[in-house]
Short mmCIF file of C-alpha atoms in Angstrom, two decimals:
data_model
loop_
_atom_site.label_atom_id
_atom_site.label_comp_id
_atom_site.label_asym_id
_atom_site.label_seq_id
_atom_site.Cartn_x
_atom_site.Cartn_y
_atom_site.Cartn_z
CA UNK A 1 11.61 -114.67 41.90
CA UNK A 2 8.24 -114.76 39.89
CA UNK A 3 9.00 -116.31 36.57
CA UNK A 4 8.81 -113.82 33.71
CA UNK A 5 6.84 -115.79 31.59
CA UNK A 6 4.03 -115.58 34.50
CA UNK A 7 4.36 -111.70 34.97
CA UNK A 8 3.65 -110.80 31.10
CA UNK A 9 0.68 -113.11 31.37
CA UNK A 10 -0.86 -111.34 34.94
CA UNK A 11 -2.53 -108.63 32.75
CA UNK A 12 -4.69 -111.17 31.20
CA UNK A 13 -6.13 -112.63 34.44
CA UNK A 14 -7.03 -109.22 35.69
CA UNK A 15 -8.72 -108.39 32.42
CA UNK A 16 -10.80 -111.30 33.04
CA UNK A 17 -11.36 -110.15 36.49
CA UNK A 18 -12.35 -106.61 35.53
CA UNK A 19 -15.04 -108.06 33.28
CA UNK A 20 -16.45 -110.45 35.86
CA UNK A 21 -16.29 -107.67 38.72
CA UNK A 22 -19.52 -105.97 39.50
CA UNK A 23 -18.64 -103.76 42.59
CA UNK A 24 -17.43 -100.12 41.84
CA UNK A 25 -14.42 -99.98 44.13
CA UNK A 26 -13.05 -103.19 43.58
CA UNK A 27 -13.55 -102.69 39.71
CA UNK A 28 -11.59 -99.46 39.96
CA UNK A 29 -8.90 -100.89 41.81
CA UNK A 30 -8.83 -103.82 39.20
CA UNK A 31 -8.59 -101.36 36.69
CA UNK A 32 -5.53 -99.55 38.17
CA UNK A 33 -3.66 -102.77 38.57
CA UNK A 34 -4.55 -103.68 34.96
CA UNK A 35 -2.82 -100.45 33.86
CA UNK A 36 0.22 -101.29 36.03
CA UNK A 37 0.58 -104.77 34.96
CA UNK A 38 0.44 -103.47 31.16
CA UNK A 39 2.96 -100.98 31.79
CA UNK A 40 5.09 -103.26 33.32
CA UNK A 41 4.65 -105.84 30.33
CA UNK A 42 5.17 -103.24 27.95
CA UNK A 43 8.35 -102.37 30.01
CA UNK A 44 9.82 -105.70 30.21
CA UNK A 45 9.43 -106.17 26.30
CA UNK A 46 10.76 -102.84 25.48
CA UNK A 47 13.89 -103.98 27.53
CA UNK A 48 14.68 -107.37 25.85
CA UNK A 49 13.98 -105.90 22.52
CA UNK A 50 16.57 -103.10 23.36
CA UNK A 51 19.04 -106.17 24.45
CA UNK A 52 18.24 -108.05 21.16
CA UNK A 53 18.94 -104.78 19.31
CA UNK A 54 22.26 -104.55 21.03
CA UNK A 55 23.23 -107.97 20.10
CA UNK A 56 22.27 -107.34 16.61
CA UNK A 57 24.27 -104.46 16.47
CA UNK A 58 27.34 -105.70 17.86
CA UNK A 59 27.00 -108.44 15.23
CA UNK A 60 26.98 -105.72 12.61
CA UNK A 61 29.75 -103.88 14.01
CA UNK A 62 32.19 -106.96 14.23
CA UNK A 63 31.54 -108.16 11.00
CA UNK A 64 32.45 -104.31 9.08
CA UNK A 65 35.92 -103.68 8.71
CA UNK A 66 37.03 -100.06 8.66
CA UNK A 67 34.24 -98.99 10.95
CA UNK A 68 35.37 -96.16 13.27
CA UNK A 69 31.97 -95.16 14.85
CA UNK A 70 29.79 -96.94 17.37
CA UNK A 71 26.70 -97.99 16.04
CA UNK A 72 24.90 -98.12 19.21
CA UNK A 73 24.10 -94.08 19.06
CA UNK A 74 22.34 -94.46 15.51
CA UNK A 75 19.35 -96.02 16.95
CA UNK A 76 18.08 -99.65 15.67
CA UNK A 77 18.81 -101.66 12.70
CA UNK A 78 15.84 -101.13 9.96
CA UNK A 79 16.60 -103.16 7.01
CA UNK A 80 19.62 -104.27 5.04
CA UNK A 81 20.54 -106.02 2.02
CA UNK A 82 22.01 -105.93 -1.63
CA UNK A 83 21.67 -102.61 -3.69
CA UNK A 84 23.80 -100.73 -6.38
CA UNK A 85 25.20 -97.35 -5.96
CA UNK A 86 26.15 -94.48 -8.00
CA UNK A 87 27.13 -91.11 -6.57
CA UNK A 88 28.02 -87.51 -7.29
CA UNK A 89 31.34 -88.54 -7.38
CA UNK A 90 31.41 -91.99 -9.14
CA UNK A 91 28.17 -92.39 -12.13
CA UNK A 92 29.00 -96.03 -12.78
CA UNK A 93 26.72 -98.45 -10.80
CA UNK A 94 28.94 -100.22 -7.96
CA UNK A 95 27.44 -103.60 -6.33
CA UNK A 96 27.26 -102.70 -2.46
CA UNK A 97 25.37 -104.09 0.69
CA UNK A 98 23.94 -101.57 2.98
CA UNK A 99 22.34 -101.40 6.34
CA UNK A 100 20.03 -98.83 7.27
CA UNK A 101 19.66 -97.66 10.91
CA UNK A 102 17.19 -95.16 12.17
CA UNK A 103 19.70 -92.38 11.69
CA UNK A 104 22.52 -93.79 9.56
CA UNK A 105 23.01 -95.62 6.32
CA UNK A 106 26.41 -97.83 5.95
CA UNK A 107 27.33 -98.40 2.67
CA UNK A 108 29.79 -101.37 2.58
CA UNK A 109 31.78 -103.74 -0.14
CA UNK A 110 30.84 -107.52 0.48
CA UNK A 111 33.96 -109.63 1.07
CA UNK A 112 32.57 -113.04 1.84
CA UNK A 113 30.83 -113.39 5.30
CA UNK A 114 32.25 -109.93 6.03
CA UNK A 115 32.06 -106.12 4.92
CA UNK A 116 34.02 -103.29 4.23
CA UNK A 117 33.17 -99.74 5.41
CA UNK A 118 32.76 -97.29 2.21
CA UNK A 119 30.49 -94.81 3.21
CA UNK A 120 28.80 -93.66 6.26
CA UNK A 121 25.74 -91.49 5.66
CA UNK A 122 24.48 -89.56 8.69
CA UNK A 123 20.65 -89.22 7.65
CA UNK A 124 20.16 -85.74 9.88
CA UNK A 125 21.30 -84.13 6.79
CA UNK A 126 19.70 -86.04 3.91
CA UNK A 127 16.36 -86.21 2.08
CA UNK A 128 14.98 -88.98 -0.26
CA UNK A 129 13.24 -88.24 -3.81
CA UNK A 130 11.50 -91.01 -5.67
CA UNK A 131 12.63 -91.31 -9.77
CA UNK A 132 10.17 -93.79 -11.40
CA UNK A 133 11.68 -92.75 -14.81
CA UNK A 134 13.39 -95.55 -16.77
CA UNK A 135 11.89 -98.33 -14.62
CA UNK A 136 10.97 -101.23 -16.26
CA UNK A 137 9.40 -104.62 -14.36
CA UNK A 138 11.07 -106.96 -16.88
CA UNK A 139 14.54 -105.56 -15.96
CA UNK A 140 16.54 -105.99 -12.97
CA UNK A 141 18.38 -103.01 -10.92
CA UNK A 142 16.22 -100.22 -12.77
CA UNK A 143 14.44 -99.34 -9.58
CA UNK A 144 15.73 -96.33 -8.06
CA UNK A 145 15.46 -93.28 -5.93
CA UNK A 146 17.81 -90.49 -4.92
CA UNK A 147 19.32 -89.83 -1.61
CA UNK A 148 20.04 -85.94 -1.75
CA UNK A 149 22.40 -83.77 0.92
CA UNK A 150 20.43 -80.87 2.15
CA UNK A 151 23.58 -79.00 1.86
CA UNK A 152 24.05 -80.03 -1.57
CA UNK A 153 27.67 -81.48 -1.13
CA UNK A 154 27.22 -85.00 -1.83
CA UNK A 155 24.20 -87.16 -3.36
CA UNK A 156 23.76 -91.02 -4.23
CA UNK A 157 21.23 -92.68 -6.64
CA UNK A 158 20.34 -96.18 -5.01
CA UNK A 159 19.24 -98.77 -7.36
CA UNK A 160 17.12 -102.28 -6.23
CA UNK A 161 16.38 -105.35 -8.01
CA UNK A 162 12.46 -105.28 -8.19
CA UNK A 163 9.89 -102.47 -7.55
CA UNK A 164 8.91 -104.49 -4.30
CA UNK A 165 12.52 -104.07 -2.85
CA UNK A 166 12.52 -100.47 -3.65
CA UNK A 167 9.37 -99.83 -1.96
CA UNK A 168 10.46 -101.62 1.27
CA UNK A 169 13.48 -99.58 1.40
CA UNK A 170 12.03 -96.04 0.73
CA UNK A 171 9.15 -97.01 3.71
CA UNK A 172 11.99 -97.56 5.92
CA UNK A 173 13.72 -94.53 4.27
CA UNK A 174 10.83 -92.41 4.63
CA UNK A 175 10.33 -93.57 8.59
CA UNK A 176 13.96 -92.54 9.41
CA UNK A 177 13.69 -89.33 8.06
CA UNK A 178 10.38 -88.21 9.33
CA UNK A 179 11.63 -89.40 13.07
CA UNK A 180 14.83 -87.20 12.74
CA UNK A 181 12.72 -84.30 11.36
CA UNK A 182 10.69 -84.64 14.35
CA UNK A 183 13.59 -84.69 16.42
CA UNK A 184 15.13 -81.49 14.79
CA UNK A 185 11.69 -79.62 15.64
CA UNK A 186 12.30 -80.32 19.50
CA UNK A 187 12.94 -77.64 21.72
CA UNK A 188 16.24 -79.42 22.90
CA UNK A 189 18.64 -77.33 25.07
CA UNK A 190 22.16 -78.67 26.48
CA UNK A 191 22.06 -81.65 28.62
CA UNK A 192 22.51 -80.64 32.54
CA UNK A 193 25.75 -79.28 33.60
CA UNK A 194 27.35 -79.38 30.23
CA UNK A 195 25.91 -76.25 28.39
CA UNK A 196 26.55 -72.56 28.21
CA UNK A 197 23.15 -71.53 28.94
CA UNK A 198 23.72 -67.82 27.73
CA UNK A 199 25.06 -69.44 24.64
CA UNK A 200 22.32 -71.50 24.19
CA UNK A 201 19.71 -69.04 24.57
CA UNK A 202 21.33 -66.81 21.97
CA UNK A 203 21.40 -69.61 19.45
CA UNK A 204 17.62 -70.44 20.16
CA UNK A 205 16.90 -66.77 19.61
CA UNK A 206 18.56 -66.33 16.53
CA UNK A 207 17.69 -69.71 14.92
CA UNK A 208 13.92 -69.40 16.11
CA UNK A 209 12.51 -67.79 13.08
CA UNK A 210 14.52 -70.18 10.90
CA UNK A 211 13.18 -73.01 12.46
CA UNK A 212 9.70 -71.92 12.71
CA UNK A 213 9.59 -71.39 9.30
CA UNK A 214 11.26 -74.78 8.03
CA UNK A 215 8.64 -76.28 10.42
CA UNK A 216 5.66 -74.42 8.73
CA UNK A 217 6.66 -75.19 5.21
CA UNK A 218 7.15 -79.29 5.87
CA UNK A 219 4.00 -79.60 8.25
CA UNK A 220 3.80 -82.41 10.56
CA UNK A 221 5.23 -85.63 9.40
CA UNK A 222 2.49 -87.77 7.86
CA UNK A 223 1.96 -91.43 8.27
CA UNK A 224 -0.73 -94.13 6.24
CA UNK A 225 -2.42 -96.32 8.53
CA UNK A 226 -1.70 -99.87 7.60
CA UNK A 227 -3.22 -101.78 10.15
CA UNK A 228 -6.56 -101.17 11.93
CA UNK A 229 -6.53 -100.35 15.65
CA UNK A 230 -9.55 -99.75 17.66
CA UNK A 231 -7.94 -99.17 21.15
CA UNK A 232 -7.08 -103.05 22.11
CA UNK A 233 -4.05 -103.15 23.57
CA UNK A 234 -4.63 -99.72 25.29
CA UNK A 235 -1.91 -97.28 25.59
CA UNK A 236 -0.02 -96.89 28.76
CA UNK A 237 -2.08 -95.12 31.43
CA UNK A 238 0.42 -92.23 31.61
CA UNK A 239 0.29 -91.41 27.89
CA UNK A 240 -3.35 -90.52 27.13
CA UNK A 241 -6.17 -91.58 25.33
CA UNK A 242 -6.07 -94.20 22.40
CA UNK A 243 -6.85 -93.03 18.64
CA UNK A 244 -8.85 -95.20 16.42
CA UNK A 245 -7.19 -96.09 13.31
CA UNK A 246 -9.03 -97.47 9.89
CA UNK A 247 -7.06 -98.55 6.85
CA UNK A 248 -6.10 -95.85 4.32
CA UNK A 249 -6.47 -93.14 7.27
CA UNK A 250 -3.80 -90.47 7.09
CA UNK A 251 -2.18 -89.79 10.60
CA UNK A 252 -0.22 -86.42 11.60
CA UNK A 253 2.58 -87.03 14.07
CA UNK A 254 2.51 -84.76 17.33
CA UNK A 255 4.83 -86.91 19.49
CA UNK A 256 6.76 -89.81 18.37
CA UNK A 257 10.30 -91.09 19.12
CA UNK A 258 11.98 -93.60 17.10
CA UNK A 259 12.84 -95.55 20.07
CA UNK A 260 9.26 -96.05 21.56
CA UNK A 261 6.40 -98.32 20.60
CA UNK A 262 3.70 -95.46 21.25
CA UNK A 263 3.35 -92.69 19.13
CA UNK A 264 0.86 -89.76 19.52
CA UNK A 265 -0.84 -88.37 16.34
CA UNK A 266 -4.09 -86.45 14.72
CA UNK A 267 -6.32 -88.71 12.26
CA UNK A 268 -6.79 -86.40 9.86
CA UNK A 269 -10.37 -88.64 8.88
CA UNK A 270 -11.76 -87.81 12.19
CA UNK A 271 -9.64 -84.75 13.84
CA UNK A 272 -9.13 -86.80 16.84
CA UNK A 273 -5.97 -86.84 18.89
CA UNK A 274 -4.61 -89.78 20.63
CA UNK A 275 -1.90 -92.69 21.12
CA UNK A 276 -1.54 -95.57 18.68
CA UNK A 277 1.32 -98.59 18.44
CA UNK A 278 3.60 -97.58 15.59
CA UNK A 279 3.61 -100.63 13.67
CA UNK A 280 0.06 -99.82 12.76
CA UNK A 281 1.26 -97.02 10.39
CA UNK A 282 3.93 -96.56 7.52
CA UNK A 283 5.07 -93.56 5.76
CA UNK A 284 2.56 -91.53 3.67
CA UNK A 285 4.17 -90.97 0.23
CA UNK A 286 2.24 -88.79 -2.07
CA UNK A 287 1.47 -90.09 -5.38
CA UNK A 288 1.33 -87.84 -8.15
CA UNK A 289 -2.55 -87.12 -9.20
CA UNK A 290 -4.58 -89.40 -11.77
CA UNK A 291 -6.07 -88.45 -14.96
CA UNK A 292 -9.32 -86.72 -13.60
CA UNK A 293 -10.75 -86.35 -17.31
CA UNK A 294 -11.94 -89.81 -17.23
CA UNK A 295 -14.43 -88.89 -14.61
CA UNK A 296 -17.82 -87.36 -15.25
CA UNK A 297 -17.76 -84.98 -12.96
CA UNK A 298 -14.51 -83.46 -13.76
CA UNK A 299 -14.68 -79.99 -15.77
CA UNK A 300 -10.97 -79.13 -15.95
CA UNK A 301 -9.69 -75.26 -15.94
CA UNK A 302 -12.94 -73.62 -15.52
CA UNK A 303 -14.03 -70.23 -14.07
CA UNK A 304 -17.26 -69.78 -11.68
CA UNK A 305 -19.26 -67.77 -14.21
CA UNK A 306 -18.93 -70.89 -17.02
CA UNK A 307 -19.72 -73.55 -14.16
CA UNK A 308 -23.04 -71.71 -13.14
CA UNK A 309 -23.81 -71.28 -17.22
CA UNK A 310 -23.39 -75.09 -17.38
CA UNK A 311 -25.37 -75.93 -14.24
CA UNK A 312 -28.42 -73.28 -14.57
CA UNK A 313 -30.72 -75.49 -16.28
CA UNK A 314 -29.89 -78.60 -14.80
CA UNK A 315 -31.41 -80.76 -11.84
CA UNK A 316 -30.76 -79.92 -8.49
CA UNK A 317 -28.11 -81.71 -6.87
CA UNK A 318 -25.80 -82.06 -10.30
CA UNK A 319 -22.62 -81.11 -9.83
CA UNK A 320 -18.96 -80.64 -11.41
CA UNK A 321 -15.28 -80.14 -10.22
CA UNK A 322 -13.45 -77.77 -11.74
CA UNK A 323 -9.58 -76.54 -11.55
CA UNK A 324 -9.48 -73.02 -10.47
CA UNK A 325 -8.05 -71.09 -13.17
CA UNK A 326 -6.20 -68.42 -10.90
CA UNK A 327 -4.48 -71.18 -9.07
CA UNK A 328 -3.85 -74.28 -11.13
CA UNK A 329 -2.99 -76.40 -8.43
CA UNK A 330 -6.31 -75.98 -6.80
CA UNK A 331 -9.78 -77.09 -7.31
CA UNK A 332 -13.70 -76.15 -6.81
CA UNK A 333 -16.76 -78.04 -6.35
CA UNK A 334 -19.97 -76.33 -7.99
CA UNK A 335 -23.27 -77.48 -7.30
CA UNK A 336 -26.88 -76.64 -7.70
CA UNK A 337 -29.20 -76.77 -5.06
CA UNK A 338 -32.78 -74.98 -4.24
CA UNK A 339 -32.11 -73.65 -7.75
CA UNK A 340 -28.84 -71.54 -6.83
CA UNK A 341 -25.52 -72.49 -8.09
CA UNK A 342 -23.14 -73.20 -4.81
CA UNK A 343 -18.94 -72.99 -5.07
CA UNK A 344 -16.90 -74.94 -2.64
CA UNK A 345 -12.97 -74.58 -2.70
CA UNK A 346 -11.22 -77.27 -2.13
CA UNK A 347 -8.36 -76.95 0.31
CA UNK A 348 -5.12 -78.67 -0.67
CA UNK A 349 -2.06 -79.00 1.59
CA UNK A 350 0.73 -81.80 2.05
CA UNK A 351 -0.97 -84.06 -0.38
CA UNK A 352 -4.21 -84.05 1.33
CA UNK A 353 -7.34 -82.78 0.11
CA UNK A 354 -10.37 -81.12 2.50
CA UNK A 355 -13.64 -79.07 2.37
CA UNK A 356 -13.41 -78.80 5.80
CA UNK A 357 -10.49 -78.47 8.46
CA UNK A 358 -12.45 -81.62 10.39
CA UNK A 359 -12.00 -84.28 7.62
CA UNK A 360 -9.28 -84.84 4.98
CA UNK A 361 -8.80 -87.23 2.09
CA UNK A 362 -5.56 -88.77 0.25
CA UNK A 363 -7.39 -87.51 -3.11
CA UNK A 364 -9.40 -85.52 -4.89
CA UNK A 365 -11.19 -88.88 -6.16
CA UNK A 366 -11.76 -90.26 -2.64
CA UNK A 367 -13.32 -86.88 -1.29
CA UNK A 368 -15.73 -86.67 -4.39
CA UNK A 369 -16.44 -90.39 -3.51
CA UNK A 370 -17.39 -89.69 -0.04
CA UNK A 371 -19.47 -86.89 -0.40
CA UNK A 372 -21.45 -88.58 -3.27
CA UNK A 373 -22.70 -90.94 -0.38
CA UNK A 374 -22.71 -88.19 2.46
CA UNK A 375 -24.40 -85.09 2.86
CA UNK A 376 -22.79 -81.72 2.66
CA UNK A 377 -24.72 -80.35 5.60
CA UNK A 378 -21.94 -81.66 7.92
CA UNK A 379 -19.69 -78.91 6.33
CA UNK A 380 -22.33 -76.47 5.60
CA UNK A 381 -25.62 -76.63 6.96
CA UNK A 382 -27.91 -75.08 4.71
CA UNK A 383 -26.30 -77.59 1.76
CA UNK A 384 -28.37 -80.48 2.78
CA UNK A 385 -27.62 -82.96 -0.33
CA UNK A 386 -24.85 -85.44 -1.89
CA UNK A 387 -22.95 -84.81 -5.03
CA UNK A 388 -25.75 -86.80 -6.87
CA UNK A 389 -25.38 -86.34 -10.51
CA UNK A 390 -22.01 -85.66 -12.49
CA UNK A 391 -22.78 -82.67 -15.15
CA UNK A 392 -21.36 -84.80 -17.83
CA UNK A 393 -24.19 -87.54 -17.17
CA UNK A 394 -26.94 -87.11 -19.57
CA UNK A 395 -30.03 -85.06 -18.20
CA UNK A 396 -32.47 -87.60 -18.76
CA UNK A 397 -30.35 -90.14 -17.45
CA UNK A 398 -30.28 -88.42 -14.37
CA UNK A 399 -33.75 -87.77 -13.79
CA UNK A 400 -34.69 -91.04 -14.09
CA UNK A 401 -32.27 -92.63 -11.69
CA UNK A 402 -33.60 -93.17 -8.31
CA UNK A 403 -32.81 -91.16 -5.41
CA UNK A 404 -30.89 -92.33 -2.72
CA UNK A 405 -33.61 -93.44 -0.66
CA UNK A 406 -35.15 -95.00 -3.81
CA UNK A 407 -32.81 -97.52 -4.46
CA UNK A 408 -33.53 -100.95 -5.63
CA UNK A 409 -33.31 -103.48 -3.04
CA UNK A 410 -34.21 -107.59 -2.31
CA UNK A 411 -35.78 -107.91 0.62
CA UNK A 412 -35.05 -106.79 4.05
CA UNK A 413 -33.16 -108.00 7.44
CA UNK A 414 -33.50 -107.52 10.87
CA UNK A 415 -30.36 -106.48 13.27
CA UNK A 416 -29.61 -109.16 15.99
CA UNK A 417 -26.80 -107.40 17.19
CA UNK A 418 -24.89 -104.09 17.54
CA UNK A 419 -22.38 -103.70 14.88
CA UNK A 420 -19.65 -100.95 15.01
CA UNK A 421 -18.49 -99.86 11.44
CA UNK A 422 -14.60 -100.08 11.05
CA UNK A 423 -14.73 -97.61 8.24
CA UNK A 424 -16.98 -95.31 5.92
CA UNK A 425 -17.57 -98.52 3.60
CA UNK A 426 -19.45 -100.38 6.30
CA UNK A 427 -22.74 -99.86 8.18
CA UNK A 428 -23.15 -99.03 11.82
CA UNK A 429 -26.06 -101.43 13.33
CA UNK A 430 -28.15 -100.89 16.51
CA UNK A 431 -29.88 -104.30 17.65
CA UNK A 432 -33.41 -104.14 16.22
CA UNK A 433 -32.24 -101.99 13.18
CA UNK A 434 -34.28 -102.91 9.75
CA UNK A 435 -31.92 -102.84 6.77
CA UNK A 436 -32.92 -102.77 3.11
CA UNK A 437 -30.53 -105.44 1.34
CA UNK A 438 -29.14 -104.41 -1.69
CA UNK A 439 -26.79 -107.21 -2.77
CA UNK A 440 -25.55 -110.06 -1.20
CA UNK A 441 -22.47 -110.59 -3.67
CA UNK A 442 -20.10 -108.87 -1.61
CA UNK A 443 -16.92 -110.82 0.33
CA UNK A 444 -17.96 -114.36 1.99
CA UNK A 445 -20.40 -113.42 4.80
CA UNK A 446 -20.99 -109.65 3.76
CA UNK A 447 -23.94 -107.77 2.34
CA UNK A 448 -24.59 -104.39 1.05
CA UNK A 449 -27.60 -102.66 2.32
CA UNK A 450 -29.16 -99.50 3.17
CA UNK A 451 -30.19 -98.15 6.48
CA UNK A 452 -31.01 -94.12 7.50
CA UNK A 453 -30.44 -92.92 3.88
CA UNK A 454 -26.51 -94.61 4.08
CA UNK A 455 -25.47 -97.60 1.98
CA UNK A 456 -22.64 -99.78 3.25
CA UNK A 457 -21.41 -103.20 3.90
CA UNK A 458 -22.51 -105.43 6.88
CA UNK A 459 -21.69 -109.14 8.10
CA UNK A 460 -24.47 -111.16 7.29
CA UNK A 461 -24.40 -113.30 10.51
CA UNK A 462 -25.47 -110.08 12.51
CA UNK A 463 -29.23 -109.85 10.78
CA UNK A 464 -32.09 -112.22 10.20
CA UNK A 465 -33.61 -111.90 7.19
CA UNK A 466 -37.38 -110.90 6.63
CA UNK A 467 -38.66 -113.68 4.23
CA UNK A 468 -42.04 -112.35 4.69
CA UNK A 469 -41.66 -110.19 1.59
CA UNK A 470 -40.79 -112.80 -0.65
CA UNK A 471 -44.26 -114.67 0.17
#
C-alpha cells in the first residue's frame, strides 16, 4: 500500500525527470507517465472533495427541520448566510438564513443552532435580475436583487447587509443558473432501460425548434476571467489543449459541468478554444453603458453624411464614434484615411463589442482604446492606421502631436531575456531587442517602453539599460 501523500507528489518528480531527459523515446514515455499521474492526482482530489461535500451536505440536512428532500441530488454547497426576503405573497422583509446549492436555494428560519425550512426553490425555473435602485452604502439591508420564476408563479426579492455581500451572492447565483442553462441545452435522452424511445423521439422533435430558439436568444453562457491561466497545470490528457486566459477576458462556455474542475470554452479576446480550471473564471455581469459624452471621440447620434462632412477637412487618422440613427443600440466608427472617409460598423451582442469576429471587448471604451494602440489592418487589410486623433481634439494640437513612432523617450535598453506579454498592456520581448524607455514610473520593477511601434509595460530586470545615450 503506497501512502496517498506520496502518490500525489509523483507528478512533481516526473516533471523534473522530463526536464532533464534528452533521449526522445525516454522523454515521450516520461510525458505519458506524467499525464497519467496528473490524471490520478486529479481523480484523488475530486474524490476527496466529493467526500468532504457529502459530509457538509449531511450536516446541512441534519440541522434543517421539515426538510423532506435529499440535498445530495442538488449539487455542491456554494454559499450560505443571513439575508432578508420578500415574496410576491408576503411584501414585508423577513429575516431568513439561506443555503445556496448548485441547483437549489433553501430559505430557512433560524432557531438557535438549527433551522426550519420555509421555502425550497428549484433553480431550474428561476433567473436573477439586479436592482440597484434605492441602494445606499450608508444604510444596511438596502442591497437587493430579484429571483424571478420563468413561469411567473412566484418571485422573491433578496436583501443583503452590504454591497459586497450582495455581489458575492449574485456571482454564485449567476454561476449556478449558467450551469443549469448549460444542462438544459444538452440533448439528454432517457437513461438506458428506463425510457420509452418512441415517446422520447416525439418529444425531442416537438421541442427541438423551441430549444434551438431559446439557445440562439440566450447565447452561450459567458464567464469573466478573474485569475490568469497560461496552461499550468495542464488539463487532463483526455480533455484537449489548454486555453490561455488573461485578466478581464470573456470566455464563452462550450462544455461545463458543475461537478467538474475543468471546463471548455472560447476566449472571445483571442478566438481560441480550449480547457481551463473552472476556478479561474466568474460569471460575467453585463453592466449598464457608461456616459460616452465625456470622451473626445464620441459624437452621439449621427448619420454617415454628417460624419463625412466633419472629417473631410481633418488630418488622416482623425476619427469619431457615432451612434447609428437607424438603430440606437448600435455604433459605428468613422475615420479619415488616405483622404477617404471609412465607416466601420461595431457589432454588439450579449454585452460584447467587436468589429471583427476574431476579437471581442467588454465595452465600447475598451474597443476604442485597443485600436488607438493597434492598427486596424488586422481587421481590414487596406486600413493600416490606428484610431489616432479624436475629432473633438483641436486640429492644431492633433497636427503637433508626435506620431506613434516619435514618442518622447528617455534612453533605451537591451532585452537580456525573452519575456512573453500576459495581456495587451505588456510588451513581448526577445533577447537582444532594443526598447525605447518612455517611463520608469509604473509599478515597482516595471517600465513603460516602445518596440516595433507598440507601447506597453515590461519588467525592468529583463533588460540592460544603455547609458551611452546619456553621455
